[in-house]
Amino acid sequence: MNKKKGILNSNALYTFIAISVGFLVGAILLMLAGISPAEAYGKLITGVFGKPKFVTWSIVYAAPLILTGLSVAFSFRTGVFNIGAEGQFVVGSLAACVVGILVKAPAPIHILLCIVAAMAAGALWGAIVGLLKVMRGVNEVLSYIMFNWIAFYLSNYVVNLAIIHREGGGEATKDVADTARIMAPKAIVELTSCTAANWGIVMAIAAAVVIWFIISKTTLGYQLRSVGFSRTAAEYAGINTNRMFLTAMAISGAMAGLGGAVQTLGMSGRISQFSSQEQFGFQGITVALIGSSNPIGCIFAGLFYGAMKYGGTKLSLVNAPSEVVDIIMGTIIIFIAVSHVFKMLVLEKAGKKKGGAQA
């Protein structure tokens, strides 16, 4: 009975149900559009697992999503809704790009400088919002939304600076120096046939382990979680909640900034002028929810989302719109968001059955 109750109380069960419902809704929409769901989903699966190249591309897509997911998950665990991961991602990618272009240094040091600059920029972007909240009582959700747009236009401004702008036209920066790139060894590129293969996934997994350790095994993590559970109780216990709030925002921002660095130094190699927000930060919210705000869960959720994003590009081969992937992910999020209601009903029903059996 305890084992059954543990399964019913598990977040993994309801996440699996939400994913199943998401694919079911996608199948219904495909049928209404006159497209075979079996054929479309078959192409989606072979588009991810059909070749080593496809698998590698899916992993490349996943790395920045894992990091923005970590950013949001960390803030969730500490009682903060970080809707500003998009802006933190942008300033992180911008900082990494600027250092990658302007600074001259040997490869390991240059990469480290770019990563430190990106994490510092993301942390600062998050901490500023924290200061506005702590010192002036400004709602952090509204501040994050505004700061997302500030980062957006700041990036476009810097992209067009003469010292940064790409020579010969084009709405993009120069390429970062080769010494700043985090590309995988040539042998791996040749083996996988993926020209964008890089060390981003290793960095993302390492970051997830570090965040898990901080949350689960350190005094800082205990204090952050205490503030997340109850700010009043944490203050009563002598915890400086304002300092914890700022710390949570800074660490969360640093993770999103690192995601921007991975995208710039790994896959793109430059920053283009934005016509709209790239959505990495908002997709990180999806990753965090699918991963149940667990740092290790974010690894698998990010890999799943990365595979969906890359595999979705293959749907055009069967005349299926790639937007089906967005519909599936949106449906998954809706059902995960209300999963606590289903969990409550299921556990209540199981409790009644147990009570009836005992009677």
Coordinates of C-alpha atoms in Angstrom, one line a residue, residues 17-347:
I17 CA 0.6 11.5 -18.0
A18 CA 0.9 15.2 -19.1
I19 CA 3.4 14.2 -21.9
S20 CA 1.0 11.5 -23.1
V21 CA -1.9 13.9 -23.2
G22 CA 0.2 16.4 -25.1
F23 CA 1.0 13.9 -27.8
L24 CA -2.6 12.8 -27.9
V25 CA -3.8 16.4 -28.5
G26 CA -1.1 16.8 -31.2
A27 CA -2.4 13.6 -32.9
I28 CA -6.0 14.9 -32.8
L29 CA -4.9 18.2 -34.4
L30 CA -2.9 16.4 -37.1
M31 CA -5.9 14.2 -38.0
L32 CA -8.1 17.3 -38.3
A33 CA -5.5 18.7 -40.7
G34 CA -5.6 15.5 -42.7
I35 CA -2.2 14.3 -41.7
S36 CA -1.4 10.8 -40.4
P37 CA -0.3 11.1 -36.7
A38 CA 1.6 7.8 -37.1
E39 CA 3.5 9.2 -40.1
A40 CA 4.2 12.6 -38.5
Y41 CA 5.4 11.1 -35.1
G42 CA 7.4 8.5 -37.0
K43 CA 9.2 11.3 -38.8
L44 CA 9.7 13.1 -35.5
I45 CA 11.3 10.0 -33.9
T46 CA 13.5 9.1 -36.9
G47 CA 14.4 12.8 -37.1
V48 CA 15.9 12.5 -33.6
F49 CA 17.2 8.9 -33.4
G50 CA 17.6 8.1 -37.1
K51 CA 21.3 8.9 -37.3
P52 CA 24.1 9.8 -34.8
K53 CA 24.1 13.2 -36.5
F54 CA 20.5 13.8 -35.5
V55 CA 21.1 12.7 -31.9
T56 CA 24.0 15.0 -31.6
W57 CA 22.1 18.0 -33.0
S58 CA 19.3 17.3 -30.5
I59 CA 21.9 17.4 -27.6
V60 CA 23.3 20.6 -29.0
Y61 CA 19.8 22.1 -29.0
A62 CA 19.3 20.8 -25.4
A63 CA 22.3 22.3 -23.7
P64 CA 21.2 26.0 -23.4
L65 CA 17.6 24.8 -22.6
I66 CA 19.0 22.7 -19.6
L67 CA 20.8 25.8 -18.3
T68 CA 17.8 28.2 -18.6
G69 CA 15.7 25.4 -17.1
L70 CA 18.1 25.2 -14.2
S71 CA 17.8 29.0 -13.8
V72 CA 14.1 28.9 -13.5
A73 CA 14.1 25.7 -11.4
F74 CA 16.5 27.1 -8.9
S75 CA 14.4 30.2 -8.5
F76 CA 11.2 28.1 -8.1
R77 CA 12.9 26.1 -5.3
T78 CA 13.7 29.3 -3.5
G79 CA 10.2 30.9 -3.8
V80 CA 11.0 33.2 -6.7
F81 CA 9.3 33.1 -10.2
N82 CA 12.2 34.0 -12.5
I83 CA 10.4 35.1 -15.7
G84 CA 13.5 37.1 -16.5
A85 CA 15.7 34.2 -17.6
E86 CA 15.2 35.4 -21.2
G87 CA 16.9 38.8 -20.5
Q88 CA 19.6 37.1 -18.4
F89 CA 20.2 34.7 -21.3
V90 CA 20.6 37.6 -23.7
V91 CA 23.0 39.6 -21.6
G92 CA 25.0 36.5 -20.9
S93 CA 25.3 35.7 -24.6
L94 CA 26.2 39.4 -25.3
A95 CA 28.9 39.5 -22.6
A96 CA 30.4 36.2 -23.9
C97 CA 30.3 37.5 -27.5
V98 CA 32.0 40.9 -26.6
V99 CA 34.7 39.2 -24.6
G100 CA 35.1 36.6 -27.4
I101 CA 35.7 39.3 -30.0
L102 CA 37.6 42.0 -28.1
V103 CA 39.8 40.0 -25.7
K104 CA 42.9 38.2 -27.0
A105 CA 44.0 35.2 -24.9
P106 CA 44.9 31.5 -25.3
A107 CA 42.1 29.1 -25.7
P108 CA 41.5 27.8 -22.1
I109 CA 41.8 31.2 -20.6
H110 CA 39.8 32.9 -23.3
I111 CA 36.9 30.5 -22.8
L112 CA 37.0 30.9 -19.1
L113 CA 36.9 34.7 -19.4
C114 CA 33.9 34.5 -21.7
I115 CA 32.0 32.2 -19.3
V116 CA 32.8 34.2 -16.3
A117 CA 31.7 37.4 -18.1
A118 CA 28.4 35.7 -19.2
M119 CA 27.6 34.4 -15.7
A120 CA 28.5 37.7 -14.1
A121 CA 26.2 39.6 -16.5
G122 CA 23.3 37.2 -15.9
A123 CA 23.8 37.4 -12.1
L124 CA 23.9 41.2 -12.2
W125 CA 20.8 41.3 -14.4
G126 CA 19.0 39.2 -11.8
A127 CA 20.4 41.0 -8.8
I128 CA 19.3 44.4 -10.0
V129 CA 15.7 43.2 -10.0
G130 CA 16.3 41.8 -6.5
L131 CA 17.6 45.1 -5.3
L132 CA 14.5 46.9 -6.7
K133 CA 12.3 44.4 -4.8
V134 CA 14.2 44.6 -1.5
M135 CA 14.8 48.3 -1.5
R136 CA 11.7 49.7 -3.2
G137 CA 9.2 46.9 -3.1
V138 CA 9.0 46.7 -6.9
N139 CA 7.2 43.6 -8.0
E140 CA 9.9 41.3 -9.4
V141 CA 7.7 39.8 -12.1
L142 CA 7.0 43.2 -13.6
S143 CA 10.7 44.1 -13.3
Y144 CA 11.8 40.9 -15.0
I145 CA 9.5 41.5 -18.0
M146 CA 10.8 45.1 -18.4
F147 CA 14.4 43.9 -18.1
N148 CA 13.8 41.3 -20.8
W149 CA 13.0 44.1 -23.2
I150 CA 15.9 46.2 -22.0
A151 CA 18.3 43.3 -22.6
F152 CA 16.7 42.8 -26.1
Y153 CA 17.3 46.4 -27.2
L154 CA 20.7 46.6 -25.5
S155 CA 21.8 43.6 -27.5
N156 CA 20.7 45.2 -30.7
Y157 CA 22.5 48.4 -29.8
V158 CA 25.8 46.6 -29.1
V159 CA 25.5 44.5 -32.2
N160 CA 25.6 47.6 -34.4
L161 CA 28.6 49.2 -32.7
A162 CA 31.4 49.6 -35.2
I163 CA 33.9 47.7 -33.1
I164 CA 31.6 44.7 -32.8
H165 CA 29.5 44.8 -36.0
R166 CA 30.3 42.3 -38.8
E167 CA 32.4 43.8 -41.6
G168 CA 30.9 43.8 -45.0
G169 CA 27.3 44.2 -43.9
G170 CA 24.9 41.8 -42.3
E171 CA 22.9 42.4 -39.1
A172 CA 25.2 40.5 -36.8
T173 CA 28.4 40.8 -34.8
K174 CA 31.8 39.5 -35.9
D175 CA 32.6 35.9 -35.2
V176 CA 34.1 35.3 -31.7
A177 CA 37.7 34.2 -31.8
D178 CA 38.5 30.5 -32.3
T179 CA 40.2 30.5 -29.0
A180 CA 36.8 31.3 -27.4
R181 CA 34.8 28.5 -29.0
I182 CA 33.8 25.5 -27.0
M183 CA 33.7 23.1 -30.0
A184 CA 34.1 19.4 -29.6
P185 CA 37.3 17.8 -30.9
K186 CA 37.5 17.2 -34.7
A187 CA 37.2 13.4 -34.2
I188 CA 33.8 13.8 -32.5
V189 CA 32.6 16.2 -35.3
E190 CA 33.7 13.7 -38.0
L191 CA 32.2 10.8 -36.1
T192 CA 28.8 12.4 -35.6
S193 CA 28.8 14.6 -38.8
C194 CA 27.5 17.4 -36.6
T195 CA 29.4 20.6 -37.3
A196 CA 28.0 22.3 -34.2
A197 CA 29.0 19.6 -31.7
N198 CA 30.4 21.3 -28.6
W199 CA 31.1 20.9 -24.9
G200 CA 27.9 22.7 -23.9
I201 CA 26.1 19.5 -22.7
V202 CA 29.0 18.7 -20.4
M203 CA 28.9 22.2 -18.9
A204 CA 25.1 21.9 -18.5
I205 CA 25.3 18.6 -16.7
A206 CA 28.1 19.9 -14.5
A207 CA 26.0 23.0 -13.6
A208 CA 23.0 20.8 -12.8
V209 CA 25.1 18.7 -10.4
V210 CA 26.5 21.8 -8.7
I211 CA 23.0 23.4 -8.3
W212 CA 21.7 20.1 -6.9
F213 CA 24.5 20.0 -4.4
I214 CA 24.0 23.6 -3.4
I215 CA 20.2 23.1 -2.9
S216 CA 20.4 19.6 -1.2
K217 CA 23.7 19.5 0.7
T218 CA 24.7 22.9 1.8
T219 CA 23.6 25.4 4.6
L220 CA 23.0 28.0 1.9
G221 CA 20.7 25.6 0.1
Y222 CA 18.8 24.9 3.3
Q223 CA 18.4 28.6 3.9
L224 CA 17.2 29.3 0.4
R225 CA 14.7 26.5 0.6
S226 CA 13.5 27.7 3.9
V227 CA 12.8 31.1 2.4
G228 CA 11.0 29.4 -0.4
F229 CA 8.8 27.4 1.9
S230 CA 7.9 30.2 4.2
R231 CA 9.5 33.6 4.3
T232 CA 7.9 34.5 7.6
A233 CA 9.1 31.2 9.3
A234 CA 12.6 31.8 7.8
E235 CA 12.7 35.3 9.3
Y236 CA 11.6 33.9 12.7
A237 CA 14.4 31.3 12.5
G238 CA 16.9 34.2 12.1
I239 CA 17.6 33.9 8.3
N240 CA 18.3 37.1 6.5
T241 CA 15.5 36.7 3.9
N242 CA 16.5 39.8 1.8
R243 CA 20.0 38.5 1.4
M244 CA 18.7 35.0 0.5
F245 CA 16.3 36.6 -2.0
L246 CA 19.2 38.5 -3.7
T247 CA 21.4 35.4 -3.7
A248 CA 18.7 33.3 -5.3
M249 CA 18.2 35.9 -8.0
A250 CA 21.9 36.2 -8.7
I251 CA 22.5 32.4 -8.9
S252 CA 19.5 32.0 -11.1
G253 CA 20.7 34.8 -13.4
A254 CA 24.1 33.3 -13.6
M255 CA 22.7 30.0 -14.8
A256 CA 20.7 31.7 -17.6
G257 CA 23.8 33.8 -18.5
L258 CA 25.8 30.6 -18.8
G259 CA 23.2 29.3 -21.1
G260 CA 23.7 32.3 -23.3
A261 CA 27.4 31.7 -23.3
V262 CA 27.0 28.1 -24.4
Q263 CA 24.7 29.1 -27.3
T264 CA 27.1 31.8 -28.5
L265 CA 30.4 30.0 -28.0
G266 CA 29.1 26.7 -29.1
M267 CA 26.4 26.8 -31.7
S268 CA 26.2 30.2 -33.2
G269 CA 29.6 31.8 -32.8
R270 CA 28.1 35.3 -33.1
I271 CA 25.0 37.3 -32.2
S272 CA 22.5 38.5 -34.8
Q273 CA 20.3 41.5 -34.4
F274 CA 17.0 40.4 -32.9
S275 CA 13.7 40.9 -34.7
S276 CA 11.9 39.2 -31.7
Q277 CA 12.9 37.5 -28.5
E278 CA 14.6 34.1 -28.9
Q279 CA 12.4 32.4 -26.2
F280 CA 15.2 30.4 -24.6
G281 CA 14.3 31.9 -21.2
F282 CA 10.6 31.1 -21.6
Q283 CA 11.4 27.6 -22.9
G284 CA 13.4 27.2 -19.7
I285 CA 10.2 27.6 -17.7
T286 CA 8.9 24.6 -19.6
V287 CA 12.0 22.6 -18.9
A288 CA 11.8 23.5 -15.2
L289 CA 8.1 22.5 -15.0
I290 CA 8.7 19.2 -16.8
G291 CA 11.7 18.5 -14.6
S292 CA 9.6 19.2 -11.5
S293 CA 12.1 22.0 -10.5
N294 CA 14.7 19.3 -9.8
P295 CA 18.2 20.1 -11.1
I296 CA 18.7 16.5 -12.3
G297 CA 15.2 16.4 -13.7
C298 CA 16.1 19.5 -15.8
I299 CA 18.8 17.5 -17.6
F300 CA 16.2 15.0 -18.9
A301 CA 13.6 17.6 -19.5
G302 CA 16.1 19.7 -21.5
L303 CA 17.1 16.7 -23.6
F304 CA 13.4 15.9 -24.3
Y305 CA 12.7 19.5 -25.3
G306 CA 15.9 19.8 -27.4
A307 CA 14.9 16.6 -29.2
M308 CA 11.4 17.9 -29.8
K309 CA 12.8 21.2 -31.2
Y310 CA 15.2 19.5 -33.5
G311 CA 12.9 16.7 -34.5
G312 CA 10.1 19.2 -35.2
T313 CA 12.1 20.6 -38.0
K314 CA 11.7 17.3 -39.9
L315 CA 7.9 17.4 -39.8
S316 CA 7.8 19.5 -43.0
L317 CA 9.0 16.4 -44.8
V318 CA 5.4 15.0 -44.3
N319 CA 3.7 18.4 -44.8
A320 CA 3.0 18.7 -41.1
P321 CA 3.5 22.1 -39.5
S322 CA 6.4 22.4 -37.1
E323 CA 4.1 24.4 -34.8
V324 CA 2.7 21.0 -33.7
V325 CA 5.7 20.7 -31.4
D326 CA 4.7 24.0 -29.7
I327 CA 1.2 22.8 -29.3
I328 CA 2.4 19.5 -27.7
M329 CA 4.7 21.3 -25.3
G330 CA 2.0 23.9 -24.4
T331 CA -0.5 21.1 -23.7
I332 CA 2.1 19.4 -21.5
I333 CA 2.7 22.5 -19.5
I334 CA -1.1 23.1 -19.0
F335 CA -1.5 19.6 -17.6
I336 CA 1.6 19.8 -15.4
A337 CA 0.4 23.1 -14.1
V338 CA -2.9 21.6 -12.9
S339 CA -1.4 18.2 -12.0
H340 CA -1.5 19.1 -8.3
V341 CA -5.3 19.1 -8.6
F342 CA -5.3 15.6 -10.1
K343 CA -2.8 14.4 -7.5
M344 CA -5.1 15.7 -4.7
L345 CA -8.1 13.9 -6.2
V346 CA -6.3 10.7 -6.8
L347 CA -4.8 10.6 -3.3

